[in-house]
XYZ file of C-alpha atoms in Angstrom:
690
model
C 48.410 -8.379 59.421
C 46.882 -9.615 62.749
C 43.667 -8.792 64.015
C 42.025 -10.497 67.760
C 44.654 -12.815 67.447
C 44.240 -14.222 63.928
C 46.383 -13.838 61.058
C 44.909 -12.191 57.765
C 45.511 -14.602 54.887
C 45.118 -11.748 52.485
C 46.340 -8.734 54.158
C 44.767 -5.299 53.714
C 41.396 -7.538 52.304
C 38.179 -6.727 54.314
C 34.328 -8.123 52.967
C 31.196 -7.835 54.234
C 29.540 -11.344 54.159
C 25.459 -10.208 53.386
C 22.957 -12.404 54.674
C 19.456 -11.904 53.208
C 16.753 -13.862 55.284
C 17.588 -17.663 55.751
C 20.229 -16.995 53.095
C 23.881 -15.920 52.255
C 23.384 -14.068 49.285
C 26.662 -11.878 48.309
C 29.936 -11.007 49.322
C 30.782 -7.188 49.160
C 34.346 -6.557 49.047
C 35.321 -3.212 50.462
C 38.287 -1.059 49.268
C 40.209 1.539 51.436
C 39.484 4.721 50.523
C 36.320 3.965 49.473
C 32.903 4.810 51.532
C 30.108 2.182 51.227
C 26.594 3.571 51.200
C 23.721 1.114 53.132
C 19.740 1.956 52.502
C 16.894 1.573 50.957
C 17.653 4.056 47.982
C 18.823 2.040 44.524
C 21.628 4.370 44.589
C 23.289 2.662 47.730
C 25.885 0.657 47.249
C 24.588 -2.148 49.255
C 20.407 -1.961 48.704
C 18.416 -3.343 51.207
C 15.002 -3.949 49.972
C 13.436 -3.789 53.483
C 10.549 -1.087 54.040
C 12.303 -0.492 57.724
C 15.310 0.223 56.086
C 15.842 4.283 55.530
C 16.975 5.520 52.338
C 20.412 6.274 53.598
C 20.641 4.282 56.586
C 24.404 3.770 57.213
C 27.861 4.179 55.564
C 31.222 1.643 56.249
C 34.411 3.646 55.882
C 38.093 2.988 55.923
C 40.100 4.926 58.309
C 43.825 4.768 59.676
C 43.951 1.233 58.426
C 40.457 0.213 60.152
C 37.384 -0.353 59.332
C 33.802 1.519 60.806
C 30.348 1.479 60.474
C 28.160 4.478 61.041
C 24.525 4.890 61.352
C 23.104 7.839 59.153
C 20.176 8.797 61.613
C 17.627 6.371 60.389
C 14.522 5.509 61.817
C 14.974 1.876 63.033
C 18.710 2.367 63.703
C 21.532 -0.084 63.258
C 22.984 -3.048 65.517
C 26.396 -4.639 66.213
C 25.197 -7.928 66.955
C 22.483 -7.556 69.799
C 23.323 -3.694 70.388
C 21.995 -0.970 68.918
C 24.979 0.829 67.299
C 25.496 4.720 68.680
C 28.275 6.951 67.105
C 31.389 5.652 65.032
C 31.934 1.498 65.740
C 35.379 0.072 64.621
C 34.404 -3.081 62.847
C 36.845 -6.048 64.028
C 36.402 -9.813 61.907
C 32.760 -11.877 62.643
C 31.068 -8.521 63.927
C 27.963 -8.606 62.632
C 26.060 -5.460 61.333
C 22.621 -5.663 61.293
C 20.145 -3.232 59.411
C 15.970 -4.034 59.255
C 16.498 -7.712 59.244
C 20.003 -8.323 56.939
C 22.739 -9.328 58.673
C 26.608 -8.620 57.050
C 29.027 -10.012 58.729
C 32.783 -8.165 58.257
C 35.630 -10.803 57.513
C 38.905 -10.244 56.650
C 39.660 -14.319 55.798
C 36.646 -15.770 53.956
C 37.541 -19.330 54.847
C 37.288 -19.023 58.559
C 33.901 -16.709 58.671
C 31.575 -17.335 60.836
C 27.571 -16.683 60.552
C 25.498 -14.682 62.571
C 25.231 -16.094 65.894
C 29.230 -16.829 65.733
C 28.616 -20.725 66.141
C 28.888 -22.247 63.319
C 31.361 -21.783 59.872
C 30.048 -19.677 57.290
C 31.761 -21.399 54.666
C 33.031 -24.857 55.068
C 35.601 -25.320 57.573
C 38.003 -26.765 54.564
C 40.209 -23.851 53.642
C 40.520 -25.637 50.391
C 37.103 -25.663 50.063
C 35.999 -22.199 51.238
C 38.034 -20.746 48.409
C 36.877 -22.914 45.670
C 33.272 -22.335 46.746
C 33.939 -18.139 47.013
C 36.242 -18.018 44.333
C 36.317 -14.790 42.160
C 33.300 -13.320 44.050
C 34.182 -9.891 43.469
C 31.564 -6.486 43.270
C 32.185 -3.543 41.001
C 31.797 -0.847 43.705
C 32.261 2.114 41.293
C 29.590 4.584 41.911
C 27.173 4.412 39.267
C 28.623 0.798 37.868
C 26.069 -1.312 37.054
C 24.089 -3.195 40.013
C 26.036 -2.711 43.422
C 25.061 -6.407 44.377
C 26.213 -7.963 41.292
C 28.713 -10.361 41.903
C 31.238 -11.105 39.175
C 32.488 -14.548 39.245
C 35.510 -15.591 37.444
C 36.368 -18.785 35.645
C 35.666 -21.846 37.670
C 38.900 -23.837 38.842
C 37.886 -27.257 38.215
C 35.770 -28.580 35.150
C 34.286 -31.848 34.532
C 33.766 -33.177 30.695
C 31.465 -36.057 29.951
C 31.724 -36.427 26.188
C 29.342 -40.124 26.721
C 25.725 -39.617 27.351
C 24.243 -39.820 30.897
C 24.521 -43.026 32.551
C 21.124 -42.700 33.603
C 20.245 -43.540 29.720
C 22.578 -46.205 29.197
C 21.346 -49.745 28.764
C 22.350 -53.005 31.076
C 25.297 -53.679 29.421
C 26.865 -50.440 29.468
C 25.297 -49.806 32.724
C 26.616 -52.286 34.835
C 28.387 -50.774 37.860
C 25.237 -49.363 39.977
C 27.653 -48.217 42.726
C 28.453 -44.890 40.689
C 25.130 -43.970 41.861
C 24.442 -43.340 45.633
C 22.383 -46.342 47.313
C 18.731 -44.941 48.286
C 16.713 -41.955 46.810
C 19.310 -41.555 44.177
C 19.326 -44.915 42.815
C 15.384 -45.528 42.748
C 15.316 -42.353 40.672
C 18.150 -43.335 38.480
C 15.925 -46.552 37.810
C 13.206 -44.363 36.963
C 15.094 -42.299 34.893
C 16.596 -45.136 32.955
C 12.788 -46.757 32.746
C 11.191 -43.377 31.075
C 14.177 -43.098 28.559
C 13.524 -46.842 27.271
C 9.715 -46.202 27.057
C 10.486 -42.806 25.347
C 11.469 -45.308 22.765
C 8.984 -47.584 22.568
C 6.027 -47.088 19.838
C 3.322 -49.555 21.198
C 0.997 -50.227 24.526
C 2.484 -53.463 24.494
C 5.656 -52.618 24.125
C 5.462 -49.827 26.920
C 4.423 -52.723 29.279
C 7.129 -55.340 28.411
C 9.605 -52.861 29.066
C 7.548 -51.751 32.802
C 7.358 -55.428 33.480
C 10.734 -56.346 32.896
C 12.469 -53.451 34.933
C 9.554 -54.093 37.832
C 10.777 -57.674 37.862
C 14.195 -56.916 37.974
C 14.018 -54.392 40.695
C 11.576 -55.411 42.771
C 12.890 -59.274 42.746
C 9.094 -60.319 42.760
C 7.638 -64.197 41.523
C 5.240 -62.874 38.915
C 3.009 -59.699 37.800
C 1.427 -57.804 35.087
C 0.513 -54.440 33.326
C -3.431 -54.828 32.542
C -5.072 -51.982 30.983
C -9.283 -51.790 30.870
C -10.218 -52.404 26.968
C -10.722 -48.926 24.659
C -14.153 -49.962 24.426
C -15.037 -49.768 27.757
C -15.419 -46.493 30.139
C -14.525 -48.106 33.146
C -14.336 -51.543 34.970
C -13.814 -53.707 37.947
C -13.864 -56.964 36.869
C -10.445 -58.498 36.617
C -11.714 -60.863 33.941
C -12.476 -57.888 31.004
C -8.966 -56.368 31.432
C -6.570 -56.615 28.970
C -3.174 -58.258 29.904
C -0.801 -55.976 27.994
C 2.503 -58.011 29.556
C 3.126 -60.458 32.247
C 5.898 -62.172 33.616
C 6.485 -65.426 36.286
C 9.862 -66.636 37.186
C 7.799 -69.867 38.901
C 5.430 -72.108 38.405
C 2.534 -72.238 37.938
C 2.221 -69.343 35.719
C 0.776 -65.809 36.530
C -2.962 -66.087 38.304
C -5.077 -63.232 37.370
C -5.350 -60.652 40.142
C -8.165 -60.248 42.747
C -11.607 -58.801 42.069
C -11.036 -57.050 45.360
C -7.256 -55.629 44.540
C -8.256 -54.656 41.125
C -11.368 -52.737 42.785
C -9.576 -51.027 45.002
C -6.863 -49.954 42.358
C -9.379 -49.256 39.940
C -12.079 -47.523 41.326
C -10.442 -46.007 44.447
C -7.523 -45.313 42.954
C -5.318 -46.693 45.526
C -2.143 -48.488 45.693
C -2.010 -51.586 47.925
C 0.986 -53.725 49.586
C -0.524 -56.422 51.506
C 2.180 -58.434 53.663
C 1.568 -61.857 56.240
C -2.157 -61.987 55.027
C -3.088 -65.460 56.359
C -6.379 -65.378 54.587
C -5.210 -64.543 50.579
C -8.206 -65.926 49.475
C -9.130 -61.891 48.965
C -5.823 -61.903 46.797
C -7.109 -64.638 44.434
C -3.661 -66.600 44.284
C -5.018 -70.047 43.651
C -4.314 -72.977 41.128
C -6.351 -75.650 40.151
C -4.278 -77.853 43.101
C -5.009 -75.396 45.782
C -4.158 -72.000 47.184
C -0.668 -70.580 46.299
C 0.363 -68.438 49.492
C 1.842 -65.220 48.678
C 4.307 -63.666 50.973
C 3.342 -59.795 49.797
C 1.520 -58.453 46.926
C 1.267 -54.815 45.154
C -1.364 -53.289 43.093
C -0.914 -49.962 42.104
C -3.355 -47.837 39.808
C -2.431 -46.303 36.594
C -3.667 -42.864 36.192
C -4.161 -41.028 32.908
C -5.905 -37.444 33.169
C -6.932 -38.326 36.853
C -8.979 -42.111 35.625
C -7.738 -45.110 36.609
C -7.002 -46.837 33.000
C -5.377 -49.547 34.163
C -3.185 -51.821 36.790
C 0.089 -53.091 37.913
C 0.064 -56.146 39.422
C 3.309 -57.853 41.891
C 3.389 -60.396 43.964
C 5.897 -63.026 45.597
C 5.465 -66.577 46.639
C 9.084 -67.121 47.953
C 10.634 -65.440 51.038
C 11.267 -62.267 49.477
C 8.810 -60.079 50.940
C 7.986 -56.481 49.269
C 8.767 -53.391 51.565
C 7.287 -50.066 50.967
C 10.215 -48.382 49.360
C 9.201 -51.571 46.691
C 5.345 -50.220 46.603
C 6.788 -46.368 45.637
C 8.917 -47.677 42.906
C 5.555 -49.240 41.464
C 3.893 -46.595 41.966
C 6.473 -44.408 40.037
C 6.634 -46.953 37.423
C 2.824 -46.836 37.208
C 3.536 -42.721 36.429
C 5.517 -43.538 34.382
C 4.014 -45.924 32.186
C 0.799 -43.213 32.114
C 2.944 -40.965 30.567
C 4.209 -43.006 27.860
C 0.490 -44.020 27.467
C -0.569 -40.593 26.979
C 1.910 -39.747 24.632
C 1.944 -42.757 22.304
C -1.970 -41.699 22.098
C -1.559 -38.256 21.493
C 1.027 -39.572 18.501
C -1.455 -41.673 17.423
C -3.935 -39.148 17.234
C -1.685 -37.056 15.304
C -1.000 -39.848 13.102
C -4.206 -40.504 12.188
C -5.079 -36.328 12.159
C -2.263 -36.283 9.754
C -3.675 -39.265 7.099
C -6.775 -37.759 7.421
C -5.874 -34.301 6.566
C -3.902 -36.124 3.981
C -6.805 -38.124 2.170
C -8.622 -35.211 2.275
C -5.449 -33.135 0.678
C -5.281 -36.002 -1.803
C -9.105 -35.863 -2.755
C -9.045 -32.217 -2.742
C -6.231 -32.287 -5.598
C -7.995 -34.775 -7.558
C -11.063 -32.586 -6.996
C -8.977 -29.604 -8.810
C -7.571 -32.031 -10.909
C -10.919 -32.772 -12.239
C -11.606 -29.288 -12.459
C -8.813 -28.669 -14.457
C -10.038 -31.111 -17.331
C -10.423 -28.818 -20.467
C -13.218 -30.130 -22.307
C -13.734 -29.505 -25.684
C -12.210 -31.703 -28.958
C -11.795 -28.953 -31.735
C -9.224 -28.560 -33.914
C -8.427 -24.809 -31.517
C -8.482 -26.660 -28.652
C -5.933 -29.749 -29.475
C -3.462 -26.922 -30.017
C -4.189 -25.995 -26.625
C -3.702 -29.171 -24.931
C -0.058 -30.131 -27.279
C 1.063 -26.290 -25.658
C 0.355 -27.620 -22.425
C 2.083 -31.123 -22.933
C 5.412 -29.270 -23.931
C 5.351 -26.238 -21.359
C 4.329 -28.607 -18.226
C 7.631 -30.266 -17.606
C 9.307 -27.314 -18.148
C 10.211 -24.881 -15.603
C 9.640 -21.685 -17.994
C 7.507 -19.007 -17.271
C 4.064 -19.561 -18.921
C 1.618 -16.462 -20.474
C -2.112 -17.500 -20.974
C -3.637 -15.059 -23.499
C -7.232 -14.863 -24.166
C -10.640 -12.980 -23.801
C -12.406 -13.001 -20.164
C -14.130 -16.480 -19.136
C -12.371 -18.527 -21.863
C -10.888 -20.955 -18.969
C -7.421 -19.397 -18.545
C -7.091 -20.606 -15.035
C -8.009 -24.172 -16.351
C -5.154 -23.724 -18.778
C -2.923 -22.615 -16.015
C -4.463 -25.570 -13.649
C -3.677 -28.130 -16.316
C -0.209 -26.894 -16.742
C 0.348 -27.379 -13.036
C -1.228 -30.534 -12.845
C 0.414 -31.815 -15.569
C 4.095 -30.880 -13.910
C 6.356 -32.384 -11.285
C 4.941 -29.864 -9.198
C 1.532 -31.284 -8.767
C 1.882 -32.674 -5.636
C 2.943 -29.124 -4.407
C 0.295 -26.129 -3.844
C -1.574 -24.337 -6.521
C -2.440 -20.305 -5.698
C -4.167 -18.263 -7.621
C -4.511 -14.556 -7.142
C -6.352 -11.661 -9.182
C -4.299 -8.631 -9.493
C -7.369 -6.142 -10.641
C -9.092 -7.194 -7.487
C -6.851 -5.524 -5.426
C -5.138 -1.899 -4.686
C -1.600 -1.701 -5.007
C -1.022 -1.800 -1.424
C -3.063 -4.474 -0.342
C -1.285 -6.396 -3.625
C 1.868 -5.815 -2.591
C 1.040 -7.469 1.431
C -0.515 -10.725 -0.623
C 1.815 -11.298 -3.089
C 4.576 -10.620 -0.351
C 3.245 -10.433 2.833
C 3.787 -8.200 5.850
C 5.122 -7.972 9.200
C 2.874 -7.090 12.076
C 2.539 -3.101 12.237
C 3.907 -2.772 8.892
C 0.402 -0.675 8.000
C -2.441 0.118 9.974
C -4.965 -2.739 10.115
C -1.735 -5.726 10.408
C -2.078 -7.047 13.775
C -0.004 -9.906 12.947
C 2.350 -10.955 10.405
C 0.940 -12.727 7.476
C 2.955 -14.694 4.821
C 2.230 -14.045 1.123
C 1.052 -15.528 -1.994
C 4.698 -16.773 -2.738
C 5.273 -18.216 0.072
C 2.158 -20.348 0.013
C 3.014 -21.344 -3.141
C 6.358 -22.887 -2.400
C 7.733 -26.022 -4.487
C 4.297 -25.395 -6.274
C 2.301 -22.581 -9.145
C 1.715 -19.315 -8.278
C -0.767 -17.962 -10.873
C -1.657 -14.205 -11.593
C -4.616 -13.088 -13.286
C -4.988 -9.802 -14.896
C -1.494 -9.529 -15.022
C -1.815 -5.955 -17.018
C -3.496 -4.394 -14.150
C -0.107 -4.588 -11.892
C 1.302 -1.319 -10.612
C 4.946 -0.322 -11.877
C 5.880 -0.434 -8.415
C 4.806 -3.814 -7.859
C 5.956 -4.585 -11.283
C 9.907 -3.773 -10.599
C 9.780 -5.643 -7.382
C 7.663 -9.033 -9.143
C 10.788 -8.615 -11.815
C 13.167 -9.565 -8.875
C 11.401 -12.267 -7.639
C 10.696 -14.173 -11.425
C 14.346 -13.511 -11.645
C 15.232 -15.720 -8.864
C 16.026 -12.776 -6.189
C 14.985 -12.809 -2.790
C 12.038 -10.934 -1.157
C 11.423 -9.083 1.877
C 7.929 -9.057 2.854
C 6.222 -5.438 3.664
C 7.870 -3.714 6.684
C 9.867 -6.692 7.149
C 13.921 -6.856 6.898
C 14.700 -10.649 6.281
C 15.354 -12.022 2.911
C 12.942 -14.547 2.006
C 13.572 -17.123 -0.594
C 10.934 -19.672 -2.280
C 11.300 -21.963 -5.313
C 7.657 -21.021 -7.126
C 6.792 -21.346 -11.056
C 4.409 -17.956 -12.093
C 1.806 -18.629 -14.803
C 0.649 -14.956 -15.936
C -2.722 -14.511 -17.428
C -4.321 -11.657 -19.102
C -7.455 -10.757 -21.331
C -5.397 -7.157 -22.271
C -2.850 -6.346 -25.574
C 0.093 -6.168 -23.301
C 2.284 -5.064 -26.497
C -0.559 -2.039 -26.601
C 0.485 -1.521 -22.776
C 4.329 -1.324 -23.103
C 4.267 1.194 -25.832
C 2.059 3.177 -23.576
C 4.315 2.977 -20.902
C 1.841 0.905 -18.281
C 3.554 -2.212 -18.482
C 7.571 -2.743 -18.044
C 8.961 -4.130 -21.400
C 11.599 -6.145 -19.362
C 8.470 -7.611 -17.230
C 6.661 -8.585 -20.723
C 9.681 -10.812 -22.107
C 10.315 -12.239 -18.586
C 6.588 -13.362 -19.079
C 6.654 -14.404 -22.567
C 8.668 -17.208 -22.552
C 5.669 -19.634 -23.312
C 2.736 -18.559 -24.286
C -0.551 -20.210 -24.772
C -3.199 -18.391 -26.473
C -6.534 -20.018 -25.640
C -9.299 -18.911 -28.260
C -12.947 -17.842 -27.884
C -15.710 -19.882 -27.246
C -17.305 -18.622 -30.873
C -14.110 -19.804 -32.660
C -14.577 -23.096 -31.904
C -18.387 -24.014 -31.980
C -17.877 -27.672 -32.037
C -17.587 -27.400 -28.582
C -20.451 -25.714 -27.209
C -22.595 -28.946 -27.327
C -19.987 -30.857 -25.685
C -19.678 -28.130 -22.640
C -23.398 -27.936 -22.426
C -23.646 -31.657 -21.991
C -20.610 -31.235 -19.210
C -22.281 -28.356 -17.604
C -25.540 -29.898 -17.391
C -24.695 -33.351 -15.974
C -22.585 -31.316 -13.387
C -25.139 -29.197 -12.179
C -27.785 -31.887 -12.343
C -25.662 -33.930 -9.637
C -25.836 -30.539 -7.424
C -29.005 -29.785 -7.730
C -30.422 -33.242 -8.128
C -32.895 -32.199 -10.891
C -34.022 -34.639 -13.203
C -33.320 -33.262 -16.786
C -32.847 -35.292 -19.571
C -31.386 -32.729 -22.050
C -31.761 -29.771 -24.274
C -35.045 -29.133 -26.611
C -33.754 -29.287 -30.674
C -34.907 -25.305 -30.520
C -32.827 -24.975 -27.518
C -29.387 -26.771 -29.039
C -29.691 -24.834 -32.331
C -29.682 -21.396 -30.305
C -27.133 -22.774 -28.564
C -24.901 -23.147 -31.146
C -25.938 -19.670 -33.258
C -25.495 -17.616 -30.087
C -21.932 -15.694 -30.548
C -21.113 -16.430 -26.593
C -19.533 -12.915 -25.919
C -19.122 -14.210 -21.987
C -17.359 -17.417 -23.723
C -17.148 -20.815 -21.538
C -17.996 -18.703 -18.327
C -20.986 -17.174 -19.764
C -22.256 -20.680 -21.065
C -21.328 -22.359 -17.709
C -24.248 -19.627 -15.905
C -26.751 -20.126 -18.698
C -26.852 -23.730 -18.044
C -26.331 -23.286 -14.174
C -29.986 -20.996 -14.556
C -31.454 -23.115 -17.004
C -31.329 -26.226 -14.562
C -32.366 -24.388 -11.459
C -35.508 -22.482 -13.086
C -36.708 -25.397 -15.629
C -40.279 -26.387 -15.617
C -40.085 -29.700 -17.591
C -38.050 -32.473 -17.989
C -35.870 -30.896 -20.826
C -34.690 -27.289 -21.144
C -36.701 -25.283 -23.428
C -35.613 -22.504 -25.510
C -36.883 -19.724 -23.495
C -35.509 -21.073 -20.255
C -31.511 -20.416 -21.801
C -31.939 -16.504 -21.070
C -29.243 -15.352 -23.707
C -28.417 -11.704 -23.698
C -27.800 -8.989 -26.509
C -24.111 -8.205 -25.582
C -22.049 -8.033 -28.659
C -18.651 -9.694 -28.374
C -15.248 -7.751 -28.609
C -14.872 -7.883 -31.896
C -18.109 -7.423 -33.396
C -19.896 -4.324 -34.520
C -23.347 -3.125 -33.157
C -25.358 -4.464 -36.158
C -24.421 -7.914 -34.782
C -26.720 -7.626 -31.342
C -29.429 -10.043 -30.601
C -29.164 -13.536 -30.171
C -28.740 -15.127 -34.288
C -26.262 -14.415 -36.923
C -27.627 -13.768 -40.203
C -26.691 -16.192 -42.679
C -23.526 -14.881 -45.009
C -25.033 -12.937 -48.132
C -21.866 -10.884 -50.454
C -22.133 -7.092 -49.959
C -19.877 -4.329 -50.023
C -17.700 -2.276 -47.469
C -19.943 0.528 -48.059
C -23.233 -1.253 -47.442
C -21.621 -2.568 -44.487
C -20.688 0.514 -43.255
C -24.328 2.194 -43.972
C -25.983 -1.036 -42.154
C -23.406 -0.005 -38.869
C -24.134 3.669 -38.527
C -27.893 2.943 -39.113
C -27.552 0.379 -36.545
C -25.757 2.788 -34.706
C -28.105 5.580 -34.452
C -30.738 3.685 -33.739
C -28.954 1.994 -30.718
C -28.647 6.036 -29.277
C -32.160 6.824 -30.617
C -30.290 9.019 -33.585
C -28.072 10.972 -30.723
C -25.756 12.065 -33.523
C -22.952 13.402 -30.852
C -23.342 10.046 -29.283
C -23.446 8.078 -32.521
C -20.309 9.781 -33.784
C -17.929 9.301 -30.406
C -19.199 5.532 -30.969
C -18.157 5.489 -34.115
C -14.959 7.524 -33.630
C -15.923 10.219 -36.230
C -16.606 13.705 -36.263
C -19.975 14.966 -35.993
C -19.909 16.684 -39.345
C -18.143 13.659 -40.881
C -21.644 11.660 -39.782
C -23.736 14.138 -41.430
C -22.007 13.713 -44.796
C -22.355 9.964 -44.372
C -26.051 10.015 -43.448
C -26.460 12.298 -46.178
C -24.371 9.924 -48.811
C -26.252 6.754 -47.659
C -29.727 8.294 -47.570
C -30.241 7.149 -44.344
C -33.727 8.145 -42.951
C -34.905 8.134 -39.518
C -37.608 5.568 -39.175
C -41.012 6.308 -36.957
């Protein structure tokens, strides 16, 4: 095909090369038989995002082998070159269609297309280069099919592979051929890049300074120089004698001469870099030795700035024919800034190390405190059996079930198992199943995702995740609902779990210790506790005896708590009175060790003298779980022989007395019918006392 005397390289092809402002933005392929709409409307094939453009501004269409452009009655019109379009205009190659600041050049050969003014070629004059630049740029002109302006880029024709690391990160031995990089700014950038890589591998301030100094000496060819910092114990100083030299180098004799006060003050106080050349009076440069003045041909002094504050400087000077140039000053400034970045990174790294070390020390201290708290006080035969069970259970990974009355110290036993195992360096997490509702307990155990329920404003990890590689204690396991029991059982059996509202499977390595004061066997019979979960928990069982069954531990525990609360309160209390000690031994302790601890704490706080007296113990009149009402009070009567009928009579009498002779209430407590109670009152001749 020949158009305007030019042979088209691809007969039948035509394009609109679109220029938006000062840059070419797109290439639109024209397909015969398909009309191209142009305008501000998003449904247009070529969208012009300018307010001056009408929604349906113009159209380009194909007719009888030629392409035409037509204005659609737009408000601001359409121009061909400098002339406003009237009627249909037949497009010829290099015609420029102007609409609201957007120019579109009509071409049939992309390689020789010209710009809007027709003076320069749009692309390279080399057809091969043009073809490589524009290759594969096609537009999906299907109406409604995606973005009409989007170009589909095909595979490139030339691919360069690099398996080695960037040459900017190569050592001097690997980087002998510096001609690989263009001279000028490209070479300087490469040097700075290589220096930055080198500084990133240094771990100390002196290492950073030494690496930077070596680079400066090599690249600027100076005779001597140094990197200096303001000492850490000083906020600021301009006295050269007080600056700490981190690294220095001198290729000539004598050795490096310290920077002058004038240059140091200029760099540190004013934050200015100085390049001095051909200085007649170099006394201000401070370059003198014992034999006289060392005349310098040029000197550079550049500040090292960190957080908008000068923290040091780079000092370079030449005493030979080498004269430092402004390019050397720019390079030195870049090195100084790179040093500052390296120092800031090392300072942050050092702070992180210090913080981590401090945190580790705090964790170790807390672990030691927890270990102390896990020490079980008591040397009775019953407690010796507990210690033996702990020693046997701790090394294994088996699930442990700790059973005992409330307040006997089940959590202390669980802590002792944890700190005696190989998991002692991991976390110990405890949760009370009776303290939370079913929904909250599930969230606490397994975590939840954001938006899982009302109030879930962010993702939260559960106790299982928190206890990973450690131990999780579930207190009051018998209070767990059946639905959570099922999910809990799967985790115990090694299956992954999901957070509430989540779908990602989470696998953890956790040892579970369960504790309860309930009769789990009875709960299994009633159907409130899963049988399979009971057998899964009932692998290793540790029974903690109540305090009343180990009276030999009462006084050691009392002394232990006395010393603990003396240290916390600062009270100078010597001990217990004989009457108080006797009462401590005779009391039944229905609240077990927890009650004893609280009694001693209260006595230490309220004691009025150097010893704790009997009336300062403030013991309760509650009964234990296994005792009858006739045993209420603080003193246990000595044993004497009596028949079961005598015991029954005394028990019924005590129950009636405690309920003010309310027979219905007494019968309910005794678990008998009212008529049965009347018969026993008559049988035992129980009379209401006045």
